[in-house]
Structures are given as C-alpha cells and as structure tokens.
C-alpha cells in the first residue's frame, strides 16, 4: 500500500497523471489516452465542472426523433451507454407518433426544503402562529426571492412535523416553486437564511414555551418531490398494436403486455427492473440536458415505494379495446442555471429541444421514459429481449475483441439472423483468424 497523498488537488494535471501512473504502476501510454480525450479548445469549461480532472469521459450523444408530445414534434437528445436504448426509444416514438402521440399533464411543480431542529416545545403550537411564521420567512428572504417571484416562483407554504421515532426532533417543511430552475441552490440559500430567524422567533415567542431552546440541526432541500409530478400516457385501439405483436395477435399481445405490467405493479423484484427500463429513457435525457440524474433517480425511486412496497411507475388499462398506458413520475428538472447553461452539449440539447420550459422538459423526459419502457415490455412479452439487444451489442463485442473492419463486415453478415453472445462472436473471430 502506498502512503497517503497530500495536496493532490494542487498539482497540475500533468503532475496528477504522473503521480497516478507511478503510484498505481500503470503503463505510460495511459497518459496519452488521458491527453487524447482532452478537448483542444473548450477544456477550460470542463475543468470548472469538477475537481482533480485528468481527462474527459466520452459517452454517446444521440437523437431519438419523432416524439409527438401534446401535438408537438420533438427530436430528443439522449446520452447513454446502453446500445439498445436510443433504438428502442426511436422505434416507440415513431409508432406512437402514428397513433396519437404522448399526452402529458403536469400535475404540480412544488419542491420541498427542510429545516431540521430540536425543541422540546409543543409542535402543534407552531401551527397556531403559522401566519406569523410565513410573514417572517417571506420578509427575511425577500432579497433572495425577488427575482424568483418575478419569474412566478417563490415560497409557497410551511408545515411543521415531528420526525417519526424522534421525540423533540422536528422539521419545518417549506414548499417552493422554482420556475424554470431546478432550484437546489435557491432553496438551500432560503433555508439557511430562514433557519436562524425561525429559531429566534420560536425561542422568543410568548406563546411558544419550552424548557430548551430550539436549535437548528441542518437545512437542505429534499430530493423527494412527490408534488413535482408529471403524468404521461399513450392510448390506442388494441388492433393498432399489431406492429409490436410479433407472432401474437394484437389482442393477445395487449393481454400479455397488461399481465407483464401487473406483475411489475405487484412484485418489487420485477418492479425494479421494469422501472429501470423507464430510467433508461429518463436518465438519458436528464443527462443530455445537464440535469441532476442522481436527484431524479432518488426522488422517483422513493415515489415508486410510496405505498410502502416498491412498485411499477406505470399503470395499464384495457377498456373497450382501448389500450391506455400511463407513467406517473416526479421530475424536479431545470432548464436554466447549473450545467444546462455551461456545458456545451447540454446547451446544444436545450437548443435541439427548442429551449423548453422546465414543465415542457418534464413532459419530454417522461415521454422518453414511457417510450423506452413500452419498447422493453413489448420485446419481453414477444421475442424476448436478447434478440434485439445482442444484435445492437454486436458492435461493442466486436470492438472489445479488436475486430478489423473486414472482420466486422463478415460478422455483421454472419450474425444477421442469429442471437449473439460474447463467446459465440469470439469463436467466430478465432475461426476467421486461423
Ligand atoms: C434493460 O436495460 C432494461 C430492461 O431490463 C427493462 C425491463 O426488463 O423492462 C429490458
């Protein structure tokens, strides 16, 4: 084991790389790869994004065309490493564009911030002075919220709750609207400004008696945003589903699809994988647009477990031969501020999407999630997932096995109608190379 490294962040990029190679006993050629993936002109932008940067990590930036969402056609940028995701999204988008498209409804856009504090007074007594507290938090944050209020956002409400299983530990749950920004910095600044005034108010108010002083423990936004919610549906006559039905009739396909969704509704093991297929689409657009995919994942996964049991984020209905498939998911997204305005490719993504508002982006992201999930479940209940997946994966396997262009052409032809696996492709190349 090498000794602990001090002051790594203060070294130049070159010195960081040299130290890394030395400490980890790595081949010097690795330094060339790190160098190769630096941007010749815009590296300064990437250098400001994180710490200890030695290179850039490329992921494909793709387009899924033909997304008809509320009668508006979008070409959706997606950043993802899994080869079948963009193809599945594009195929589903093309299909639904001919069958009414995606209908979306933004249910609400409320975001939450929490001030946690200890206090041995009566929490209900805070509710009785709520109007005074609202007035206090509004005036103390006036200078911070002014621009946000001009854009239609600001502080909306406050509630007090005692933390479960924790006597004398409470939270002020403050509701915000943050217009087109994701709002994390805005919310956190408001909370940290409010907290000392709120504690002071509680400690000095004649109606709020307690033995100990109210004391702040921490202030932070919550990434659980069940009231920043979007619903996205597709609907068609069951007979229209024939292109996805494979060897089944359209009605058989619809029934099998419905059963598959109901399994995900009722079985957490399946629900996780089912929702993963939704996040294939969601994360890819969230990443392309420079939004915080960890926040989206954390909030939406918690929402999937809101009943106490983890479940599917989609629901299905087949009534009078009408197939209706719906995704409901919290998506706290922003289209201004953060990486959306600084990362050149996130900016490009926003241009491709015609500079959407945050509410429009919620609709676009939800449609991408539903499209990917629809494609995945449709494959699962017909041909199975591996046929299409491994075909798209073939190029990755060929690259991993360092196939030449001629070998690639021969392999693509050879595996045109077969299910491929790594070992089968390896055997094929070994034969060729004999
Ligand atoms: C693979 O990335 C996603 C799927 O597993 C989703 C699903 O099972 O529904 C195919």
Short mmCIF file of C-alpha atoms and ligand atoms in Angstrom, two decimals:
data_model
loop_
_atom_site.label_atom_id
_atom_site.label_comp_id
_atom_site.label_asym_id
_atom_site.label_seq_id
_atom_site.Cartn_x
_atom_site.Cartn_y
_atom_site.Cartn_z
CA UNK A 1 0.00 0.00 0.00
CA UNK A 2 1.39 3.44 -0.91
CA UNK A 3 1.48 6.31 1.56
CA UNK A 4 -1.41 8.81 1.72
CA UNK A 5 -1.21 11.54 -0.92
CA UNK A 6 -1.24 15.12 0.31
CA UNK A 7 -2.17 18.13 -1.81
CA UNK A 8 -3.23 16.15 -4.90
CA UNK A 9 -5.72 18.85 -5.91
CA UNK A 10 -2.95 21.47 -6.01
CA UNK A 11 -0.86 19.56 -8.57
CA UNK A 12 -1.05 20.44 -12.27
CA UNK A 13 -2.97 17.99 -14.47
CA UNK A 14 0.30 16.58 -15.82
CA UNK A 15 1.71 16.07 -12.33
CA UNK A 16 -1.52 14.40 -11.19
CA UNK A 17 -1.25 11.97 -14.11
CA UNK A 18 2.45 11.30 -13.43
CA UNK A 19 1.75 10.62 -9.76
CA UNK A 20 -1.21 8.37 -10.61
CA UNK A 21 0.84 6.30 -13.07
CA UNK A 22 3.68 5.98 -10.61
CA UNK A 23 1.57 5.08 -7.59
CA UNK A 24 -0.62 2.60 -9.45
CA UNK A 25 2.29 1.27 -11.55
CA UNK A 26 0.37 1.93 -14.77
CA UNK A 27 1.64 1.88 -18.35
CA UNK A 28 2.90 5.32 -19.51
CA UNK A 29 0.67 5.01 -22.62
CA UNK A 30 -2.33 5.71 -20.35
CA UNK A 31 -1.11 9.30 -20.12
CA UNK A 32 -1.55 9.56 -23.90
CA UNK A 33 -5.18 8.37 -23.62
CA UNK A 34 -5.87 10.96 -20.94
CA UNK A 35 -4.30 13.60 -23.18
CA UNK A 36 -6.15 12.37 -26.27
CA UNK A 37 -9.57 12.87 -24.65
CA UNK A 38 -8.92 16.44 -23.50
CA UNK A 39 -10.83 19.00 -25.53
CA UNK A 40 -8.43 21.05 -27.69
CA UNK A 41 -10.39 24.31 -27.29
CA UNK A 42 -13.02 24.04 -24.54
CA UNK A 43 -11.17 22.12 -21.83
CA UNK A 44 -11.33 25.16 -19.53
CA UNK A 45 -15.13 24.72 -19.37
CA UNK A 46 -14.85 21.09 -18.32
CA UNK A 47 -12.09 21.90 -15.84
CA UNK A 48 -14.51 24.08 -13.92
CA UNK A 49 -17.10 21.32 -13.52
CA UNK A 50 -15.31 19.09 -11.00
CA UNK A 51 -12.08 18.56 -9.05
CA UNK A 52 -8.90 16.65 -9.88
CA UNK A 53 -9.78 16.33 -13.57
CA UNK A 54 -7.21 14.48 -15.62
CA UNK A 55 -9.26 13.82 -18.77
CA UNK A 56 -12.81 13.64 -20.11
CA UNK A 57 -15.05 10.59 -20.27
CA UNK A 58 -16.95 10.31 -23.52
CA UNK A 59 -20.47 8.95 -23.80
CA UNK A 60 -22.54 8.92 -27.00
CA UNK A 61 -24.85 11.90 -27.59
CA UNK A 62 -27.72 10.55 -29.74
CA UNK A 63 -31.03 11.72 -31.12
CA UNK A 64 -34.35 9.91 -30.86
CA UNK A 65 -36.61 11.55 -33.49
CA UNK A 66 -40.38 11.59 -33.97
CA UNK A 67 -41.55 12.17 -30.41
CA UNK A 68 -45.05 13.60 -30.75
CA UNK A 69 -45.88 15.08 -27.36
CA UNK A 70 -49.13 17.03 -26.98
CA UNK A 71 -49.19 17.57 -30.78
CA UNK A 72 -45.67 18.97 -30.82
CA UNK A 73 -42.92 17.00 -32.58
CA UNK A 74 -39.59 16.74 -30.80
CA UNK A 75 -36.21 15.27 -31.64
CA UNK A 76 -34.90 14.19 -28.25
CA UNK A 77 -31.20 14.19 -27.32
CA UNK A 78 -30.11 11.19 -25.25
CA UNK A 79 -26.80 10.43 -23.57
CA UNK A 80 -26.47 6.75 -22.74
CA UNK A 81 -24.02 3.88 -23.00
CA UNK A 82 -26.54 1.05 -23.45
CA UNK A 83 -26.73 0.29 -27.15
CA UNK A 84 -30.42 -0.58 -27.49
CA UNK A 85 -31.94 2.38 -25.62
CA UNK A 86 -31.95 5.03 -28.36
CA UNK A 87 -33.11 2.50 -30.96
CA UNK A 88 -35.99 1.38 -28.69
CA UNK A 89 -36.98 4.98 -27.92
CA UNK A 90 -36.92 5.96 -31.60
CA UNK A 91 -38.95 2.94 -32.63
CA UNK A 92 -41.59 3.53 -29.94
CA UNK A 93 -41.70 7.27 -30.70
CA UNK A 94 -42.27 6.58 -34.42
CA UNK A 95 -45.01 4.09 -33.59
CA UNK A 96 -46.84 6.37 -31.15
CA UNK A 97 -46.49 9.38 -33.46
CA UNK A 98 -48.75 7.47 -35.86
CA UNK A 99 -51.12 6.57 -33.01
CA UNK A 100 -51.90 9.84 -31.30
CA UNK A 101 -48.56 10.52 -29.63
CA UNK A 102 -47.82 11.07 -25.95
CA UNK A 103 -50.32 13.07 -23.87
CA UNK A 104 -48.88 14.69 -20.80
CA UNK A 105 -50.17 16.63 -17.81
CA UNK A 106 -48.03 18.46 -15.29
CA UNK A 107 -49.85 17.77 -12.02
CA UNK A 108 -47.84 20.24 -9.94
CA UNK A 109 -44.32 21.66 -9.63
CA UNK A 110 -43.84 22.04 -5.89
CA UNK A 111 -40.40 21.38 -4.40
CA UNK A 112 -39.51 20.88 -0.76
CA UNK A 113 -36.92 22.20 1.64
CA UNK A 114 -36.41 21.07 5.22
CA UNK A 115 -35.09 22.81 8.30
CA UNK A 116 -34.49 20.17 10.95
CA UNK A 117 -34.35 21.34 14.54
CA UNK A 118 -34.53 20.11 18.09
CA UNK A 119 -37.02 21.65 20.50
CA UNK A 120 -39.00 20.33 23.43
CA UNK A 121 -41.98 22.64 22.95
CA UNK A 122 -45.34 21.57 21.58
CA UNK A 123 -45.13 21.24 17.77
CA UNK A 124 -48.87 21.89 17.40
CA UNK A 125 -48.38 25.33 18.94
CA UNK A 126 -46.30 26.28 15.87
CA UNK A 127 -49.33 25.73 13.64
CA UNK A 128 -51.26 28.31 15.67
CA UNK A 129 -48.71 31.01 14.78
CA UNK A 130 -48.22 29.84 11.19
CA UNK A 131 -49.30 33.15 9.61
CA UNK A 132 -46.66 35.00 11.68
CA UNK A 133 -44.01 32.45 10.63
CA UNK A 134 -44.98 32.73 6.96
CA UNK A 135 -44.69 36.51 7.23
CA UNK A 136 -41.28 36.12 8.91
CA UNK A 137 -39.84 33.76 6.32
CA UNK A 138 -41.20 35.88 3.49
CA UNK A 139 -39.65 39.10 4.78
CA UNK A 140 -36.30 37.57 5.75
CA UNK A 141 -35.87 36.05 2.29
CA UNK A 142 -37.32 38.99 0.35
CA UNK A 143 -33.94 39.94 -1.16
CA UNK A 144 -33.26 36.33 -2.23
CA UNK A 145 -36.69 35.52 -3.64
CA UNK A 146 -37.33 38.75 -5.55
CA UNK A 147 -36.11 37.52 -8.97
CA UNK A 148 -37.71 34.12 -8.44
CA UNK A 149 -41.05 35.78 -7.61
CA UNK A 150 -40.79 37.84 -10.81
CA UNK A 151 -40.45 34.52 -12.68
CA UNK A 152 -43.52 33.05 -10.95
CA UNK A 153 -41.73 31.14 -8.18
CA UNK A 154 -41.00 31.69 -4.51
CA UNK A 155 -42.00 30.34 -1.11
CA UNK A 156 -45.45 28.77 -1.14
CA UNK A 157 -46.12 27.28 2.30
CA UNK A 158 -44.67 25.91 5.50
CA UNK A 159 -45.67 22.95 7.68
CA UNK A 160 -44.21 21.55 10.89
CA UNK A 161 -43.76 17.87 11.62
CA UNK A 162 -42.10 15.81 14.32
CA UNK A 163 -39.68 13.22 12.95
CA UNK A 164 -41.01 9.69 13.39
CA UNK A 165 -39.49 7.87 16.38
CA UNK A 166 -37.63 11.01 17.48
CA UNK A 167 -39.06 12.92 20.38
CA UNK A 168 -38.18 16.65 20.30
CA UNK A 169 -36.76 16.46 16.76
CA UNK A 170 -38.80 18.30 14.16
CA UNK A 171 -38.77 19.75 10.70
CA UNK A 172 -40.09 22.84 9.06
CA UNK A 173 -41.12 21.55 5.64
CA UNK A 174 -41.13 24.53 3.29
CA UNK A 175 -42.75 24.33 -0.15
CA UNK A 176 -41.20 26.22 -3.03
CA UNK A 177 -41.84 26.92 -6.68
CA UNK A 178 -38.66 27.47 -8.63
CA UNK A 179 -39.97 28.38 -12.12
CA UNK A 180 -37.57 27.06 -14.79
CA UNK A 181 -34.66 26.33 -12.49
CA UNK A 182 -34.12 23.06 -10.67
CA UNK A 183 -33.79 25.38 -7.70
CA UNK A 184 -31.42 23.47 -5.40
CA UNK A 185 -29.20 26.49 -4.68
CA UNK A 186 -32.18 28.81 -4.36
CA UNK A 187 -33.93 26.52 -1.88
CA UNK A 188 -30.80 25.86 0.16
CA UNK A 189 -29.96 29.58 0.36
CA UNK A 190 -33.51 30.37 1.50
CA UNK A 191 -33.41 27.61 4.15
CA UNK A 192 -30.05 28.71 5.57
CA UNK A 193 -31.28 32.31 5.69
CA UNK A 194 -34.57 31.39 7.33
CA UNK A 195 -33.26 28.95 9.98
CA UNK A 196 -31.65 31.41 12.48
CA UNK A 197 -34.65 33.79 12.25
CA UNK A 198 -37.05 30.90 12.75
CA UNK A 199 -35.16 29.56 15.78
CA UNK A 200 -35.05 33.08 17.23
CA UNK A 201 -38.77 33.52 16.63
CA UNK A 202 -39.60 30.21 18.35
CA UNK A 203 -37.33 30.95 21.29
CA UNK A 204 -38.71 34.45 21.88
CA UNK A 205 -42.40 34.00 21.15
CA UNK A 206 -44.55 34.24 24.33
CA UNK A 207 -46.97 31.56 23.08
CA UNK A 208 -44.21 29.06 22.34
CA UNK A 209 -42.99 27.90 25.71
CA UNK A 210 -40.29 25.27 26.17
CA UNK A 211 -37.53 24.34 28.61
CA UNK A 212 -34.78 24.12 25.97
CA UNK A 213 -34.00 26.44 23.11
CA UNK A 214 -34.98 25.47 19.58
CA UNK A 215 -31.72 24.64 17.75
CA UNK A 216 -31.14 24.03 14.06
CA UNK A 217 -29.60 20.68 13.16
CA UNK A 218 -29.45 21.12 9.37
CA UNK A 219 -31.05 22.83 6.38
CA UNK A 220 -31.31 21.16 2.97
CA UNK A 221 -33.75 20.68 0.12
CA UNK A 222 -35.46 17.31 -0.15
CA UNK A 223 -34.98 15.33 -3.34
CA UNK A 224 -38.29 13.65 -2.61
CA UNK A 225 -40.68 15.74 -4.70
CA UNK A 226 -43.98 13.84 -4.92
CA UNK A 227 -45.71 17.12 -5.74
CA UNK A 228 -43.44 17.93 -8.67
CA UNK A 229 -45.30 15.38 -10.71
CA UNK A 230 -45.94 14.60 -14.35
CA UNK A 231 -48.32 12.12 -15.94
CA UNK A 232 -47.67 10.84 -19.46
CA UNK A 233 -49.96 8.48 -21.39
CA UNK A 234 -50.26 6.74 -24.72
CA UNK A 235 -53.60 5.45 -25.95
CA UNK A 236 -54.70 3.49 -28.99
CA UNK A 237 -57.10 0.93 -30.29
CA UNK A 238 -55.73 -2.52 -29.37
CA UNK A 239 -55.67 -3.51 -33.06
CA UNK A 240 -53.15 -0.71 -33.74
CA UNK A 241 -50.61 -2.58 -31.59
CA UNK A 242 -50.06 -5.22 -34.30
CA UNK A 243 -46.61 -3.92 -35.37
CA UNK A 244 -45.34 -4.80 -31.87
CA UNK A 245 -47.24 -8.09 -31.55
CA UNK A 246 -44.71 -10.41 -33.28
CA UNK A 247 -46.27 -13.85 -33.68
CA UNK A 248 -49.23 -12.93 -31.48
CA UNK A 249 -52.49 -11.29 -32.44
CA UNK A 250 -52.85 -7.67 -31.33
CA UNK A 251 -55.30 -8.62 -28.58
CA UNK A 252 -53.03 -11.44 -27.32
CA UNK A 253 -50.13 -9.01 -27.28
CA UNK A 254 -52.13 -6.41 -25.36
CA UNK A 255 -53.17 -9.02 -22.78
CA UNK A 256 -49.61 -10.29 -22.36
CA UNK A 257 -48.38 -6.68 -22.04
CA UNK A 258 -51.04 -5.98 -19.40
CA UNK A 259 -50.05 -9.07 -17.41
CA UNK A 260 -46.40 -8.04 -17.56
CA UNK A 261 -47.22 -4.57 -16.20
CA UNK A 262 -49.41 -6.03 -13.47
CA UNK A 263 -46.55 -8.30 -12.42
CA UNK A 264 -44.41 -5.15 -12.06
CA UNK A 265 -47.16 -3.44 -10.08
CA UNK A 266 -47.32 -6.36 -7.64
CA UNK A 267 -43.79 -7.75 -7.44
CA UNK A 268 -40.93 -5.50 -6.25
CA UNK A 269 -38.20 -7.64 -7.89
CA UNK A 270 -39.84 -7.19 -11.28
CA UNK A 271 -40.83 -3.58 -10.50
CA UNK A 272 -37.18 -2.57 -10.07
CA UNK A 273 -36.23 -3.94 -13.49
CA UNK A 274 -39.40 -2.58 -15.08
CA UNK A 275 -38.65 0.89 -13.67
CA UNK A 276 -35.02 0.52 -14.74
CA UNK A 277 -36.34 0.35 -18.30
CA UNK A 278 -38.19 3.63 -17.66
CA UNK A 279 -35.00 5.22 -16.32
CA UNK A 280 -33.12 4.11 -19.43
CA UNK A 281 -35.10 6.83 -21.21
CA UNK A 282 -35.41 9.29 -18.33
CA UNK A 283 -31.74 9.30 -17.32
CA UNK A 284 -30.53 9.60 -20.90
CA UNK A 285 -32.44 12.87 -21.44
CA UNK A 286 -31.73 14.15 -17.93
CA UNK A 287 -28.02 13.63 -18.55
CA UNK A 288 -28.11 15.13 -22.06
CA UNK A 289 -29.75 18.28 -20.71
CA UNK A 290 -27.24 18.66 -17.86
CA UNK A 291 -29.75 17.93 -15.11
CA UNK A 292 -29.01 16.10 -11.85
CA UNK A 293 -29.76 12.45 -12.60
CA UNK A 294 -29.00 11.33 -9.02
CA UNK A 295 -31.67 13.69 -7.69
CA UNK A 296 -34.17 12.45 -10.27
CA UNK A 297 -33.40 8.79 -9.55
CA UNK A 298 -33.53 9.20 -5.75
CA UNK A 299 -36.83 11.09 -5.83
CA UNK A 300 -38.55 8.88 -8.37
CA UNK A 301 -37.41 5.61 -6.81
CA UNK A 302 -38.76 6.80 -3.44
CA UNK A 303 -42.03 7.72 -5.17
CA UNK A 304 -42.20 4.16 -6.57
CA UNK A 305 -42.20 2.93 -2.95
CA UNK A 306 -44.67 5.49 -1.61
CA UNK A 307 -47.27 2.82 -0.74
CA UNK A 308 -44.71 1.08 1.46
CA UNK A 309 -43.94 -1.53 -1.22
CA UNK A 310 -41.78 -0.73 -4.23
CA UNK A 311 -43.98 -0.86 -7.33
CA UNK A 312 -44.19 -0.02 -11.03
CA UNK A 313 -44.24 3.64 -12.04
CA UNK A 314 -46.57 2.75 -14.92
CA UNK A 315 -50.15 1.54 -14.91
CA UNK A 316 -52.24 -0.01 -17.64
CA UNK A 317 -55.87 -0.19 -18.65
CA UNK A 318 -57.57 -2.03 -21.48
CA UNK A 319 -61.22 -1.00 -21.77
CA UNK A 320 -63.48 -1.35 -24.81
CA UNK A 321 -60.44 -2.46 -26.84
CA UNK A 322 -58.68 0.81 -25.94
CA UNK A 323 -55.14 0.34 -24.68
CA UNK A 324 -54.05 3.09 -22.27
CA UNK A 325 -50.59 3.06 -20.76
CA UNK A 326 -49.56 5.71 -18.23
CA UNK A 327 -46.41 6.78 -16.43
CA UNK A 328 -46.62 8.98 -13.36
CA UNK A 329 -43.30 10.19 -12.01
CA UNK A 330 -41.89 13.12 -10.03
CA UNK A 331 -39.31 15.03 -12.10
CA UNK A 332 -37.70 18.08 -10.49
CA UNK A 333 -35.91 19.44 -13.56
CA UNK A 334 -34.46 22.77 -14.61
CA UNK A 335 -33.84 24.43 -17.94
CA UNK A 336 -31.93 27.46 -16.66
CA UNK A 337 -28.89 27.62 -14.41
CA UNK A 338 -26.44 24.89 -13.50
CA UNK A 339 -24.82 22.77 -16.17
CA UNK A 340 -27.71 23.50 -18.58
CA UNK A 341 -26.10 26.87 -19.26
CA UNK A 342 -22.43 25.96 -19.13
CA UNK A 343 -21.84 22.50 -20.58
CA UNK A 344 -21.64 22.98 -24.38
CA UNK A 345 -23.51 19.73 -25.11
CA UNK A 346 -26.22 20.42 -22.50
CA UNK A 347 -26.68 23.81 -24.16
CA UNK A 348 -26.90 22.06 -27.54
CA UNK A 349 -29.51 19.67 -26.08
CA UNK A 350 -31.60 22.64 -24.94
CA UNK A 351 -31.36 24.17 -28.43
CA UNK A 352 -32.42 20.87 -30.02
CA UNK A 353 -35.45 20.85 -27.70
CA UNK A 354 -36.21 24.47 -28.71
CA UNK A 355 -35.33 25.92 -25.27
CA UNK A 356 -38.09 24.20 -23.30
CA UNK A 357 -39.50 25.47 -20.02
CA UNK A 358 -38.96 23.19 -17.01
CA UNK A 359 -42.56 21.98 -17.36
CA UNK A 360 -42.00 21.14 -21.03
CA UNK A 361 -38.80 19.30 -20.15
CA UNK A 362 -40.72 17.25 -17.55
CA UNK A 363 -43.08 16.20 -20.37
CA UNK A 364 -40.25 15.34 -22.77
CA UNK A 365 -38.34 13.32 -20.18
CA UNK A 366 -41.47 11.43 -19.12
CA UNK A 367 -42.27 10.59 -22.75
CA UNK A 368 -38.74 9.22 -23.25
CA UNK A 369 -39.17 7.08 -20.11
CA UNK A 370 -42.53 5.73 -21.22
CA UNK A 371 -41.27 5.06 -24.77
CA UNK A 372 -38.31 3.03 -23.54
CA UNK A 373 -40.39 1.05 -21.08
CA UNK A 374 -43.06 0.37 -23.71
CA UNK A 375 -40.38 -0.94 -26.10
CA UNK A 376 -38.76 -3.11 -23.42
CA UNK A 377 -42.00 -4.69 -22.17
CA UNK A 378 -43.20 -5.22 -25.76
CA UNK A 379 -39.99 -7.14 -26.54
CA UNK A 380 -40.13 -9.11 -23.30
CA UNK A 381 -43.64 -10.44 -23.99
CA UNK A 382 -42.92 -11.29 -27.65
CA UNK A 383 -39.46 -12.13 -29.00
CA UNK A 384 -37.61 -11.74 -25.68
CA UNK A 385 -35.06 -9.04 -25.03
CA UNK A 386 -31.83 -10.67 -26.17
CA UNK A 387 -32.53 -10.85 -29.90
CA UNK A 388 -32.59 -7.09 -30.46
CA UNK A 389 -30.31 -6.27 -27.58
CA UNK A 390 -27.43 -8.53 -28.53
CA UNK A 391 -27.68 -7.54 -32.19
CA UNK A 392 -27.04 -3.93 -31.19
CA UNK A 393 -24.45 -5.14 -28.73
CA UNK A 394 -22.57 -6.97 -31.52
CA UNK A 395 -20.60 -3.85 -32.48
CA UNK A 396 -19.47 -3.42 -28.85
CA UNK A 397 -18.37 -7.05 -28.67
CA UNK A 398 -16.52 -6.72 -31.99
CA UNK A 399 -14.75 -3.59 -30.73
CA UNK A 400 -13.87 -5.29 -27.43
CA UNK A 401 -12.34 -8.17 -29.45
CA UNK A 402 -10.46 -5.64 -31.61
CA UNK A 403 -12.06 -6.83 -34.84
CA UNK A 404 -10.79 -5.29 -38.08
CA UNK A 405 -13.22 -3.56 -40.47
CA UNK A 406 -13.25 -6.68 -42.69
CA UNK A 407 -13.92 -8.94 -39.71
CA UNK A 408 -16.74 -6.61 -38.60
CA UNK A 409 -18.39 -6.74 -42.04
CA UNK A 410 -18.18 -10.54 -42.09
CA UNK A 411 -19.51 -10.82 -38.52
CA UNK A 412 -22.46 -8.48 -39.14
CA UNK A 413 -23.38 -10.58 -42.17
CA UNK A 414 -22.87 -13.88 -40.33
CA UNK A 415 -24.92 -12.90 -37.24
CA UNK A 416 -27.67 -11.13 -39.20
CA UNK A 417 -30.42 -13.54 -38.11
CA UNK A 418 -28.94 -15.15 -35.01
CA UNK A 419 -28.84 -14.34 -31.30
CA UNK A 420 -25.26 -13.36 -30.48
CA UNK A 421 -23.22 -13.75 -27.33
CA UNK A 422 -19.67 -12.70 -26.49
CA UNK A 423 -18.32 -16.26 -26.68
CA UNK A 424 -20.04 -17.04 -29.99
CA UNK A 425 -18.58 -13.89 -31.56
CA UNK A 426 -15.17 -14.72 -30.10
CA UNK A 427 -15.31 -18.23 -31.57
CA UNK A 428 -16.33 -16.80 -34.94
CA UNK A 429 -13.37 -14.39 -34.94
CA UNK A 430 -10.99 -17.15 -33.82
CA UNK A 431 -12.11 -19.23 -36.79
CA UNK A 432 -11.55 -16.30 -39.14
CA UNK A 433 -8.14 -15.59 -37.69
CA UNK A 434 -6.87 -19.17 -38.00
C1 LIG B 1 -32.54 -3.24 -19.81
O1 LIG B 1 -31.71 -2.12 -19.80
C2 LIG B 1 -33.93 -2.83 -19.43
C3 LIG B 1 -34.93 -3.97 -19.29
O2 LIG B 1 -34.43 -4.94 -18.36
C4 LIG B 1 -36.21 -3.36 -18.80
C5 LIG B 1 -37.29 -4.37 -18.47
O3 LIG B 1 -36.98 -5.52 -18.11
O4 LIG B 1 -38.47 -3.96 -18.55
C6 LIG B 1 -35.12 -4.70 -20.59
#
